[in-house]
């Protein structure tokens, strides 16, 4: 991967976006950054025929992330999966969509199981075989958090990828610690004086990962698959614990159109609600600037989980609070070019 | 070589001789000395080619072992008590996946009330998890069982737990023979997994299984254990031939040939029971012992044969199911089902939370069971007076407070009263 085209200055100054879509097309970027979905060189590690919902952000994210990791590892890769949507929709017995060695153990232990796999590769004389662990936000930020932090602090040679769809979607859309404020879930119903998820709760695990001073932490989005692949590739160039947190819209859980998955993922970035950055050894090294800033209402209005904020035509004061969160992210991470 | 050595250290050195490749360590009394011991052997190079991983919980310890085992490495960990319960989900998972992990369990009570001393509550709590469970009688056997456990686990691809009485064995100094590496290598070949995560031959392990196949998957676990009895006996015989001493097997009988009264027990308590039996035999009392080594799979046939001539069987449990009684007694009762002339079953609960089980108490217990057996489980050396006082006290007030603290208070008051009485008697 060449460094120059990836640097922000180059990408930002050229403004190589297809008109109206803000998508960077293959034609417009360097050879090194291009990806071709139908390329015969793709490992298709997560192959077709799985049972994800239409428009599933997680399936898209996983397909690109794992193929990029496979490429970086020269196809010498083992995946460990936490319980969750990704596990369920890819391996309904006796079928599997994984064209790679793949292990599912439990909901909360993917990071620890991956530690064991990586250790086994070292002691059995296969140090070239790398290990990736993956889970949803529930399996990562909640039930698997102890094992994740343990794997981080030991600096085990594992790339952990969290596909964050902001809730327990596999069990029927319940709140996780990654569910944003005001969002409706089955356990944060739109009832009472504070409908939806409560403000002032939740956690942003990428920040906590950075605090572990591990070699590499990044956030990424299915709205920018080039960036996602580049980050996975970068992550695979390090030894030790690495973490990538991918924002993956969930049409079912968010109450959104299946055709809006990419749009929502992009709006999450462009509003400032989901900061996209990279950090190495505990320091932020790169921030993806917002290309065309959008108000949070553009993002919220596409999702039924926020519908209660827009009832009756009177602006709900909580929309302003969400805008304030986005503004704070923009200020904190420097998401807008000065 | 014979050495005077702590049980945990002997186990650590024997485990190292089994050449585990991944060891996960998390401290919990009374198992800690074992992982510390293996850790030292990894650090000083005695145990080469081994990853010693300090994890953040028992749940992670077994999870790391699961990953390592599925990826083709010989994996080992140790735990006790609360630690076993904390990893319970992974305990079932390792068995369901059929991963031959070996784990030492330094048997310890489970809270509340918190208690670090020995009983079998932990092993009994996970007896239905699908692991093989072997109980050691002595420290020599505690060490030896690990060699057998790795071999057994890997032949069957079933995880195996070596249950060792906390403190009584783990912390006791005994004369133990640590075998030579060559003999261990001759007995225990390198790990050859039946399923492995391999980039050359990719496969998915741990898929979701629905109602259409779940029973079959479970049945195979049952089948594997039910057909392993002969293997367990054979491995014990092979061990005896190579190492020149007895270890493992399903069970061992002691003076049962002519015994009408037979005790059944597991673990280190068998040593004390044998001493009592020797004394009673000297009085011409026809008493014997069946010492159960393999608790899972539960050797029903072997037990039936061993107890065929007994009139009365007294089962000693070092654990309590508060809604049922002694778990081992319940299991032995199943062995009596459909048995011609089944013996009478008596149950005793002994040594909970580390209470010493003395020869005198056992002798009284056996003699009482012979002449006047009781209904339901008998609690050895139960302080009836304290129980009566606490039950009475609880009957009087709704907010009676925590039972454990109240019992301690009663005991303290009784001690003070006795001391005062002694002082007054001395002064008079």
XYZ file of C-alpha atoms in Angstrom:
766
model
C 0.000 0.000 0.000
C 1.469 3.353 -0.931
C 1.303 5.992 1.759
C 0.913 9.125 -0.348
C -2.597 8.735 -1.796
C -3.982 7.756 1.595
C -2.821 10.878 3.331
C -5.688 13.231 4.039
C -4.239 16.160 2.151
C -4.190 14.364 -1.154
C -7.634 12.822 -0.851
C -9.247 15.952 0.501
C -7.702 18.410 -1.926
C -8.536 16.419 -5.020
C -12.246 16.068 -4.086
C -12.603 13.068 -6.329
C -16.241 12.297 -5.664
C -18.819 11.096 -8.093
C -21.379 13.805 -8.515
C -24.200 13.651 -6.029
C -23.162 10.453 -4.284
C -19.981 11.534 -2.499
C -18.649 8.078 -3.272
C -15.045 7.716 -4.309
C -15.140 5.565 -7.445
C -12.359 3.184 -8.401
C -11.529 5.273 -11.449
C -10.721 8.240 -9.310
C -8.335 6.745 -6.790
C -4.903 5.210 -6.903
C -4.344 1.603 -7.968
C -3.300 0.661 -4.462
C -6.598 1.724 -2.965
C -8.919 0.238 -5.518
C -11.056 -2.766 -4.803
C -13.165 -4.762 -7.155
C -16.018 -6.615 -5.589
C -16.038 -9.293 -8.272
C -12.263 -9.637 -8.553
C -11.217 -13.242 -8.958
C -8.448 -12.536 -6.479
C -10.900 -11.978 -3.647
C -10.817 -14.824 -1.164
C -14.589 -14.521 -0.700
C -13.972 -15.742 2.824
C -17.534 -14.849 3.708
C -19.193 -16.148 0.600
C -22.697 -15.769 -0.769
C -25.726 -17.751 0.315
C -25.726 -16.638 3.942
C -28.915 -15.538 5.615
C -28.333 -11.917 6.503
C -31.204 -9.472 6.053
C -31.379 -7.388 2.914
C -29.162 -4.355 3.300
C -27.254 -5.787 6.267
C -24.336 -3.508 7.090
C -22.592 -6.167 9.126
C -22.483 -8.694 6.268
C -20.997 -6.039 3.982
C -18.478 -4.893 6.569
C -17.405 -8.418 7.438
C -17.002 -9.418 3.808
C -14.675 -6.492 3.086
C -12.822 -6.625 6.395
C -12.100 -10.342 6.297
C -11.144 -10.390 2.625
C -8.721 -7.526 3.262
C -7.279 -9.353 6.280
C -6.952 -12.539 4.236
C -5.118 -10.639 1.529
C -2.773 -9.068 4.073
C -2.145 -12.440 5.746
C -1.526 -14.184 2.443
C -4.612 -16.332 3.115
C -3.027 -17.598 6.337
C -5.857 -16.497 8.613
C -8.125 -18.047 11.227
C -11.322 -16.332 12.370
C -12.960 -16.536 15.771
C -16.547 -15.348 15.998
C -18.617 -14.242 18.969
C -22.242 -15.332 19.130
C -24.483 -12.883 17.313
C -26.055 -12.051 13.964
C -22.854 -12.674 12.006
C -22.418 -16.091 13.596
C -26.049 -17.089 13.179
C -26.598 -15.949 9.622
C -23.354 -17.485 8.341
C -23.480 -20.919 9.946
C -26.943 -22.434 10.048
C -26.036 -26.101 10.536
C -24.993 -27.929 8.385
C -24.128 -25.008 6.116
C -21.374 -22.447 6.405
C -20.504 -19.329 4.472
C -16.937 -19.257 5.714
C -14.274 -20.306 3.264
C -11.602 -20.138 5.926
C -10.966 -21.869 9.262
C -13.616 -20.419 11.558
C -14.472 -21.052 15.203
C -17.447 -19.988 17.254
C -17.310 -20.624 20.988
C -19.450 -18.272 23.074
C -20.973 -14.797 23.171
C -18.496 -13.175 25.514
C -15.164 -14.882 24.872
C -14.156 -14.288 21.232
C -11.104 -12.192 22.176
C -9.843 -14.850 24.629
C -10.467 -17.725 22.225
C -8.507 -15.801 19.589
C -5.665 -15.394 22.087
C -5.618 -19.183 22.392
C -5.639 -19.677 18.630
C -2.756 -17.223 18.177
C -0.781 -18.954 20.947
C -1.399 -22.341 19.348
C -0.094 -21.090 16.014
C 3.146 -19.959 17.676
C 3.761 -23.209 19.571
C 2.841 -25.463 16.681
C 5.346 -23.769 14.374
C 2.931 -21.746 12.257
C 3.672 -18.158 13.260
C 2.701 -16.939 9.801
C -0.937 -17.884 10.463
C -2.702 -14.814 11.847
C -5.832 -14.568 13.967
C -8.854 -12.323 13.695
C -11.706 -12.164 16.204
C -15.028 -10.578 15.414
C -18.260 -9.765 17.157
C -21.139 -7.351 17.261
C -21.385 -4.455 19.689
C -23.094 -6.614 22.326
C -20.376 -9.260 22.157
C -17.705 -6.555 22.218
C -18.726 -3.567 24.301
C -20.890 -5.451 26.811
C -20.573 -9.188 27.505
C -17.199 -9.652 25.815
C -15.606 -6.511 27.206
C -13.625 -8.228 29.975
C -12.013 -10.672 27.562
C -11.438 -7.865 25.032
C -9.646 -5.650 27.546
C -7.606 -8.635 28.737
C -6.510 -9.436 25.202
C -5.606 -5.743 24.676
C -3.541 -5.362 27.833
C -1.601 -8.586 27.155
C -0.990 -7.244 23.629
C -1.886 -10.626 22.163
C -1.394 -10.909 18.412
C -5.076 -10.636 17.501
C -7.017 -8.246 15.276
C -10.425 -7.765 16.876
C -13.145 -6.346 14.645
C -16.358 -5.019 16.156
C -19.316 -4.623 13.807
C -21.309 -1.986 15.645
C -24.990 -1.861 14.749
C -25.816 -0.187 18.033
C -27.880 -2.882 19.685
C -28.687 -6.550 20.234
C -30.289 -7.092 16.850
C -30.045 -10.889 16.794
C -32.259 -11.215 19.878
C -34.808 -8.695 18.660
C -33.322 -5.205 18.981
C -32.470 -4.567 22.612
C -30.262 -1.820 24.035
C -26.511 -2.326 24.305
C -23.887 0.031 25.678
C -23.382 1.106 22.057
C -27.009 2.168 21.582
C -27.136 5.958 21.077
C -29.297 8.259 23.220
C -32.979 8.607 22.285
C -32.886 5.499 20.070
C -35.859 3.227 20.458
C -35.078 -0.402 21.223
C -37.218 -3.180 22.702
C -35.717 -2.419 26.115
C -35.692 1.361 25.704
C -39.262 1.853 24.493
C -40.565 5.268 23.511
C -42.554 5.654 26.693
C -42.402 7.870 29.754
C -40.656 11.166 30.268
C -37.437 10.019 28.590
C -38.581 7.955 25.584
C -35.925 5.824 23.928
C -32.404 5.280 25.220
C -31.294 7.499 28.090
C -28.883 10.398 27.508
C -25.569 10.290 29.315
C -25.222 6.494 29.056
C -23.203 4.171 26.840
C -19.558 4.000 25.891
C -17.393 4.435 22.813
C -15.067 1.443 22.936
C -12.538 2.709 20.329
C -11.532 5.403 22.839
C -11.115 2.760 25.538
C -9.089 0.639 23.123
C -6.786 3.612 22.489
C -6.342 3.947 26.260
C -4.807 0.446 26.283
C -1.898 1.862 24.206
C -2.190 -1.066 21.798
C -0.378 -0.868 18.448
C -3.405 0.001 16.331
C -6.987 1.198 16.759
C -9.274 2.444 14.018
C -12.880 3.227 13.345
C -14.300 2.582 9.907
C -17.576 2.556 8.042
C -19.306 0.569 5.344
C -19.848 3.928 3.649
C -16.157 3.980 2.763
C -14.995 0.497 1.896
C -11.689 1.720 0.503
C -10.881 3.274 3.849
C -12.119 0.160 5.675
C -9.899 -2.123 3.625
C -6.930 0.188 3.979
C -7.369 0.157 7.752
C -7.621 -3.609 7.963
C -4.502 -3.844 5.805
C -2.720 -1.350 8.039
C -3.859 -3.264 11.136
C -2.451 -6.479 9.727
C 0.958 -4.857 9.308
C 1.279 -4.717 13.112
C 2.014 -7.506 15.564
C 0.127 -7.403 18.833
C -3.398 -6.365 19.766
C -5.335 -4.376 17.196
C -8.903 -3.116 17.179
C -11.171 -1.927 14.379
C -14.653 -0.658 15.155
C -16.915 -0.576 12.110
C -20.207 1.307 12.025
C -22.699 -1.026 10.332
C -26.298 0.174 9.911
C -29.014 -2.395 10.632
C -32.188 -1.875 8.565
C -34.176 -4.106 10.914
C -33.026 -2.629 14.206
C -32.856 0.971 13.064
C -36.168 0.883 11.224
C -34.557 2.004 8.001
C -34.939 1.133 4.352
C -32.618 -1.658 3.193
C -31.554 0.661 0.406
C -30.362 3.313 2.862
C -27.607 1.325 4.581
C -24.721 3.116 2.875
C -26.469 6.458 3.040
C -26.990 6.093 6.775
C -23.424 4.968 7.341
C -22.230 8.005 5.409
C -24.545 10.375 7.285
C -23.260 8.967 10.581
C -19.844 10.214 9.495
C -20.907 13.455 7.843
C -22.999 14.547 10.837
C -20.079 13.929 13.177
C -21.970 11.302 15.165
C -19.448 8.602 14.200
C -15.874 9.895 14.183
C -13.584 8.006 11.817
C -9.983 7.945 12.978
C -6.845 5.884 13.419
C -4.610 5.615 16.447
C -1.254 3.958 16.934
C 0.260 3.084 20.289
C -2.248 5.195 22.199
C -2.128 8.325 20.023
C -4.560 9.421 17.331
C -2.631 9.605 14.079
C -5.274 10.249 11.460
C -8.778 11.675 11.369
C -11.107 11.412 8.410
C -12.481 14.873 7.787
C -16.142 15.436 7.096
C -16.563 16.100 3.403
C -19.993 17.646 3.391
C -21.320 18.393 6.830
C -24.917 17.321 7.427
C -27.297 18.178 10.289
C -28.216 15.233 12.532
C -31.868 15.530 11.493
C -30.871 14.233 8.014
C -29.569 11.115 9.723
C -32.268 10.709 12.374
C -35.257 11.171 10.086
C -34.359 8.128 7.981
C -34.736 5.833 10.996
C -37.914 4.717 12.739
C -35.990 4.258 15.991
C -35.924 8.064 16.207
C -39.455 8.645 14.841
C -40.719 9.727 18.262
C -38.411 12.772 18.046
C -40.306 14.120 15.060
C -43.908 13.531 16.065
C -46.443 16.321 15.779
C -44.186 18.697 13.894
C -42.759 20.280 17.053
C -38.981 19.940 17.200
C -38.112 17.740 20.124
C -35.455 19.404 22.300
C -33.566 16.148 22.335
C -32.701 16.561 18.645
C -30.651 19.570 19.715
C -28.903 17.441 22.331
C -27.973 14.900 19.670
C -26.732 17.748 17.459
C -24.638 18.930 20.403
C -23.087 15.458 20.676
C -22.191 15.564 16.984
C -20.773 19.101 17.366
C -18.683 17.966 20.289
C -17.264 15.058 18.267
C -16.438 17.489 15.458
C -14.595 19.734 17.899
C -12.904 16.936 19.853
C -11.648 14.976 16.872
C -11.202 17.922 14.551
C -13.565 16.444 11.992
C -14.011 19.617 9.964
C -11.194 21.235 8.038
C -10.359 24.524 9.766
C 12.541 -40.035 41.570
C 11.101 -40.019 45.096
C 10.892 -36.597 46.677
C 9.321 -34.969 49.704
C 7.302 -32.327 47.919
C 4.111 -30.281 48.099
C 1.194 -31.804 46.207
C 0.773 -28.761 43.961
C 4.453 -28.729 43.065
C 4.362 -32.444 42.263
C 1.343 -31.902 40.039
C 3.016 -28.927 38.352
C 6.114 -30.969 37.563
C 4.080 -33.919 36.314
C 1.900 -31.657 34.176
C 5.067 -30.190 32.654
C 6.174 -33.731 31.777
C 2.948 -34.036 29.757
C 4.297 -31.247 27.494
C 1.265 -28.932 27.428
C 1.712 -26.248 24.757
C -0.663 -23.587 26.064
C -1.257 -22.995 29.781
C -3.720 -20.399 31.013
C -3.233 -19.139 34.530
C -5.580 -17.290 36.818
C -5.147 -17.404 40.573
C -7.702 -18.940 42.901
C -7.056 -20.686 46.176
C -6.277 -23.571 46.585
C -5.183 -24.290 43.006
C -2.771 -21.352 42.645
C 0.444 -23.190 43.547
C -0.100 -25.525 40.601
C -0.129 -22.827 37.897
C 2.650 -20.957 39.703
C 4.657 -24.163 39.625
C 4.124 -24.789 35.915
C 4.824 -21.111 35.257
C 8.248 -21.442 36.870
C 9.006 -24.497 34.746
C 8.115 -22.539 31.604
C 10.254 -19.572 32.711
C 13.327 -21.646 33.523
C 13.061 -23.539 30.257
C 12.286 -26.940 31.778
C 9.012 -26.930 29.884
C 9.985 -25.734 26.423
C 7.699 -24.720 23.581
C 4.881 -23.694 25.874
C 2.883 -20.464 25.992
C 2.101 -19.478 29.577
C -0.703 -16.918 29.449
C -1.797 -14.847 32.458
C -5.452 -14.116 31.834
C -7.975 -11.777 33.441
C -10.537 -14.340 34.639
C -11.326 -18.035 34.755
C -13.814 -17.482 31.951
C -10.924 -16.224 29.826
C -8.621 -19.005 31.077
C -10.805 -21.742 29.695
C -11.702 -19.683 26.614
C -8.012 -19.306 25.732
C -7.648 -23.064 26.236
C -10.618 -23.641 23.918
C -9.018 -21.562 21.164
C -5.644 -23.234 21.651
C -7.097 -26.739 21.655
C -9.243 -26.105 18.575
C -6.136 -24.785 16.827
C -4.221 -27.980 17.559
C -2.276 -27.280 20.754
C -2.317 -29.344 23.945
C -4.019 -27.011 26.410
C -4.123 -27.002 30.183
C -5.567 -24.828 32.928
C -6.482 -25.148 36.594
C -9.179 -23.682 38.761
C -11.321 -24.187 41.867
C -14.651 -23.327 43.389
C -15.961 -19.899 42.291
C -13.515 -20.012 39.395
C -15.137 -23.121 37.974
C -18.551 -21.493 38.247
C -17.264 -18.284 36.664
C -16.098 -20.308 33.657
C -19.155 -22.570 33.663
C -20.359 -21.474 30.235
C -16.960 -22.298 28.735
C -16.859 -25.634 30.629
C -19.972 -26.773 28.781
C -18.685 -25.258 25.544
C -15.373 -27.156 25.649
C -17.282 -30.402 26.145
C -19.836 -29.618 23.440
C -17.051 -28.826 20.978
C -15.219 -32.026 21.995
C -11.920 -30.343 22.862
C -9.533 -32.498 24.940
C -8.482 -29.843 27.449
C -7.155 -31.040 30.809
C -8.012 -28.985 33.866
C -7.074 -29.474 37.488
C -9.810 -28.667 39.956
C -8.514 -27.935 43.443
C -11.765 -28.921 45.076
C -13.154 -26.170 47.272
C -16.503 -25.148 48.711
C -18.732 -22.645 46.912
C -20.112 -19.522 48.590
C -22.096 -17.955 50.044
C -20.920 -18.009 52.750
C -17.509 -17.549 51.192
C -15.185 -20.364 52.213
C -11.809 -21.289 50.771
C -11.570 -24.796 52.232
C -12.147 -28.204 50.763
C -15.289 -29.979 49.720
C -16.622 -31.284 46.404
C -19.330 -28.669 45.725
C -17.468 -27.293 42.704
C -17.003 -30.609 40.906
C -20.579 -31.610 41.684
C -21.953 -28.311 40.374
C -20.596 -29.038 36.902
C -21.000 -32.815 36.897
C -23.419 -32.594 33.970
C -21.183 -30.441 31.785
C -19.844 -33.347 29.718
C -16.325 -33.441 31.166
C -14.701 -36.603 32.415
C -14.132 -36.210 36.146
C -11.404 -38.158 37.932
C -10.861 -37.941 41.703
C -7.427 -38.370 43.272
C -7.007 -40.219 46.546
C -3.378 -39.326 47.275
C -0.897 -36.770 46.038
C 0.895 -39.462 44.078
C -2.353 -40.223 42.327
C -3.121 -36.507 41.897
C 0.117 -36.191 39.943
C -0.302 -39.478 38.046
C -3.913 -38.821 37.059
C -2.791 -35.879 34.946
C -0.727 -38.146 32.716
C -3.702 -40.464 32.333
C -6.050 -37.506 31.865
C -4.177 -36.101 28.862
C -4.079 -39.525 27.237
C -7.751 -40.235 27.960
C -8.953 -36.772 26.930
C -7.086 -36.923 23.636
C -8.093 -40.499 22.767
C -11.753 -39.611 23.288
C -11.571 -35.923 22.388
C -13.419 -35.159 25.614
C -12.167 -32.598 28.159
C -11.035 -34.070 31.443
C -11.034 -32.646 34.942
C -8.624 -33.958 37.564
C -10.299 -33.342 40.916
C -7.871 -32.867 43.771
C -8.967 -32.055 47.314
C -7.988 -28.467 48.085
C -5.406 -28.043 50.876
C -5.703 -31.708 51.952
C -3.824 -32.674 48.810
C -2.771 -29.429 47.120
C -0.912 -28.071 50.137
C 0.239 -31.307 51.786
C 3.879 -32.399 51.729
C 4.153 -36.039 50.768
C 6.684 -38.459 49.409
C 5.973 -38.495 45.700
C 7.620 -40.156 42.742
C 7.989 -37.770 39.818
C 8.357 -39.996 36.760
C 11.017 -39.733 34.064
C 10.229 -37.774 30.917
C 10.997 -40.851 28.809
C 8.335 -42.973 30.475
C 5.753 -40.197 30.242
C 6.576 -39.776 26.546
C 6.165 -43.517 26.043
C 2.722 -43.373 27.637
C 1.510 -40.082 26.176
C 2.023 -39.548 22.432
C 1.913 -36.023 20.939
C -1.534 -34.448 20.567
C -3.229 -35.469 17.343
C -6.506 -33.536 17.141
C -9.600 -35.026 15.528
C -10.669 -31.539 14.406
C -8.422 -28.562 13.914
C -8.456 -25.029 12.584
C -6.161 -25.411 9.603
C -5.660 -22.905 6.798
C -4.916 -25.748 4.377
C -8.199 -27.485 5.199
C -10.620 -24.774 6.309
C -13.623 -25.839 8.328
C -16.202 -24.163 10.519
C -16.329 -25.300 14.142
C -19.126 -24.250 16.467
C -22.026 -23.866 14.060
C -25.565 -23.356 15.253
C -27.420 -26.669 15.488
C -31.223 -26.738 15.524
C -33.769 -29.253 16.767
C -33.128 -31.436 13.702
C -29.666 -32.507 14.883
C -29.070 -31.300 18.444
C -30.205 -34.572 20.036
C -27.831 -36.542 17.828
C -24.899 -34.288 18.700
C -25.709 -34.668 22.388
C -26.237 -38.424 22.059
C -22.749 -38.796 20.624
C -21.354 -37.109 23.743
C -23.279 -39.636 25.838
C -22.185 -42.529 23.624
C -18.538 -41.508 23.853
C -18.626 -41.443 27.635
C -20.665 -44.629 27.975
C -18.251 -46.552 25.776
C -15.144 -45.234 27.519
C -15.240 -47.468 30.633
C -13.004 -50.126 29.142
C -10.574 -47.493 27.864
C -10.359 -45.954 31.327
C -9.528 -49.380 32.798
C -7.042 -50.147 30.044
C -5.229 -46.837 30.439
C -4.944 -47.493 34.173
C -3.496 -50.957 33.532
C -1.039 -49.605 30.978
C -0.051 -46.935 33.453
C 0.576 -49.553 36.151
C 2.746 -51.573 33.789
C 4.881 -48.611 32.714
C 5.091 -46.690 35.963
C 4.927 -49.564 38.430
C 2.064 -48.231 40.544
C -1.705 -48.021 40.515
C -3.494 -44.883 39.399
C -6.820 -44.127 37.768
C -9.315 -46.725 36.652
C -13.001 -46.650 37.466
C -12.943 -47.582 41.137
C -10.921 -49.494 43.693
C -12.316 -51.950 46.231
C -10.861 -52.371 49.675
C -11.850 -55.435 51.739
C -15.178 -55.757 49.968
C -14.978 -59.523 49.304
C -16.778 -60.532 52.483
C -18.134 -57.135 53.512
C -21.839 -56.779 54.158
C -21.327 -53.118 54.918
C -19.528 -51.076 52.248
C -18.634 -47.410 52.238
C -18.497 -45.493 48.929
C -16.453 -42.299 48.758
C -14.306 -40.138 46.473
C -11.004 -38.355 46.930
C -8.586 -38.010 49.812
C -11.126 -38.999 52.471
C -10.592 -42.601 51.355
C -7.258 -42.652 53.178
C -8.924 -41.923 56.510
C -11.732 -44.362 55.753
C -9.206 -47.138 55.072
C -7.575 -46.515 58.453
C -10.956 -46.797 60.167
C -11.758 -49.958 58.217
C -8.427 -51.473 59.278
C -9.300 -50.813 62.918
C -12.806 -52.222 62.550
C -11.495 -55.244 60.665
C -9.262 -55.907 63.663
C -12.513 -56.175 65.622
C -13.802 -58.701 63.033
C -16.338 -56.283 61.605
C -17.061 -57.118 57.951
C -16.705 -53.652 56.475
C -15.247 -52.604 53.108
C -14.746 -49.586 50.887
C -15.292 -48.710 47.258
C -13.174 -45.741 46.348
C -14.585 -44.123 43.237
C -11.916 -42.665 40.921
C -14.063 -41.983 37.871
C -17.167 -40.000 38.727
C -17.943 -39.010 35.129
C -18.655 -41.147 33.237
C -20.430 -42.716 36.212
C -19.419 -46.400 36.242
C -22.794 -47.975 37.034
C -21.861 -51.500 35.937
C -18.579 -51.515 37.839
C -20.317 -50.199 40.954
C -23.032 -52.839 40.725
C -20.376 -55.527 40.541
C -18.347 -54.044 43.377
C -21.423 -53.753 45.592
C -23.148 -56.988 44.526
C -22.582 -58.692 47.867
C -23.172 -55.719 50.121
C -26.250 -55.568 52.342
C -25.781 -51.934 53.345
C -23.990 -49.184 51.454
C -23.030 -45.920 53.068
C -22.254 -43.141 50.578
C -20.024 -40.336 51.798
C -20.673 -37.015 50.094
C -18.423 -34.002 50.427
C -21.091 -31.849 48.809
C -24.701 -30.964 49.399
C -27.600 -30.376 47.084
C -29.853 -28.444 49.510
C -32.967 -29.549 47.677
C -32.018 -33.198 47.510
C -29.096 -34.302 49.691
C -25.807 -35.884 48.669
C -25.151 -35.829 44.903
C -22.956 -38.936 44.989
C -25.616 -40.794 46.992
C -28.201 -39.835 44.358
C -25.935 -41.224 41.653
C -25.252 -44.451 43.540
C -29.005 -44.870 44.023
C -29.349 -44.900 40.231
C -26.820 -47.737 40.080
C -29.096 -49.751 42.410
C -32.063 -49.361 40.072
C -33.145 -52.743 38.682
C -30.413 -54.468 40.694
C -31.339 -57.854 42.178
C -31.213 -57.686 45.957
C -30.125 -54.077 45.882
C -28.390 -53.040 49.088
C -29.847 -50.523 51.528
C -28.508 -47.065 50.802
C -27.420 -44.692 53.542
C -26.115 -41.225 52.918
C -23.776 -39.054 54.939
C -22.608 -35.505 54.282
C -19.077 -34.928 55.559
C -16.329 -32.352 55.520
C -18.260 -29.396 54.081
C -16.213 -26.225 53.770
C -13.094 -27.948 55.093
C -14.497 -29.357 58.340
C -12.004 -32.045 59.391
C -13.326 -35.594 59.040
C -11.672 -37.531 61.859
C -11.229 -41.255 62.272
C -13.244 -41.067 65.497
C -16.204 -39.419 63.743
C -16.128 -41.849 60.839
C -15.869 -44.810 63.189
C -18.935 -43.603 65.108
C -20.761 -42.981 61.827
C -20.074 -46.463 60.451
C -21.021 -48.193 63.698
C -24.242 -46.219 63.967
C -25.165 -46.966 60.346
C -24.721 -50.664 61.030
C -27.097 -50.839 63.967
C -29.413 -47.894 63.528
C -29.455 -46.405 60.043
C -31.116 -43.033 59.555
C -33.622 -41.646 57.130
C -32.262 -39.128 54.625
C -28.742 -37.755 54.704
C -26.845 -37.710 57.971
C -24.685 -34.640 58.551
C -21.492 -35.784 60.219
C -20.546 -33.799 63.341
C -23.396 -31.327 62.860
C -23.634 -28.957 65.822
C -27.287 -29.685 66.660
C -27.313 -27.238 69.560
C -26.334 -24.267 67.400
C -28.818 -25.286 64.713
C -31.620 -25.517 67.279
C -30.777 -22.082 68.688
C -30.650 -20.441 65.269
C -33.890 -22.070 64.068
C -35.574 -20.950 67.277
C -34.206 -17.421 66.890
C -35.323 -17.196 63.252
C -38.810 -18.305 64.242
C -39.154 -15.325 66.571
C -38.293 -12.434 64.294
C -39.001 -11.622 60.661
C -35.790 -9.637 60.286
C -33.629 -12.414 61.672
C -30.551 -11.301 59.742
C -27.962 -13.328 57.873
C -27.735 -16.976 58.988
C -23.968 -17.310 58.638
C -23.164 -14.301 60.818
C -25.732 -15.371 63.422
C -24.270 -18.849 63.706
C -20.812 -17.367 64.164
C -22.213 -15.114 66.904
C -23.834 -18.044 68.683
C -20.599 -20.014 68.553
C -18.671 -17.026 69.873
C -21.158 -16.552 72.716
C -20.911 -20.228 73.616
C -17.140 -20.040 73.646
C -17.249 -16.982 75.897
C -19.715 -18.674 78.269
C -17.484 -21.735 78.482
C -14.404 -19.611 79.147
C -16.241 -17.694 81.889
C -17.415 -20.936 83.467
C -13.870 -22.270 83.388
C -12.510 -19.091 84.931
C -15.115 -19.187 87.693
C -14.443 -22.860 88.373
C -10.718 -22.106 88.497
C -11.243 -19.152 90.864
C -13.506 -21.115 93.248
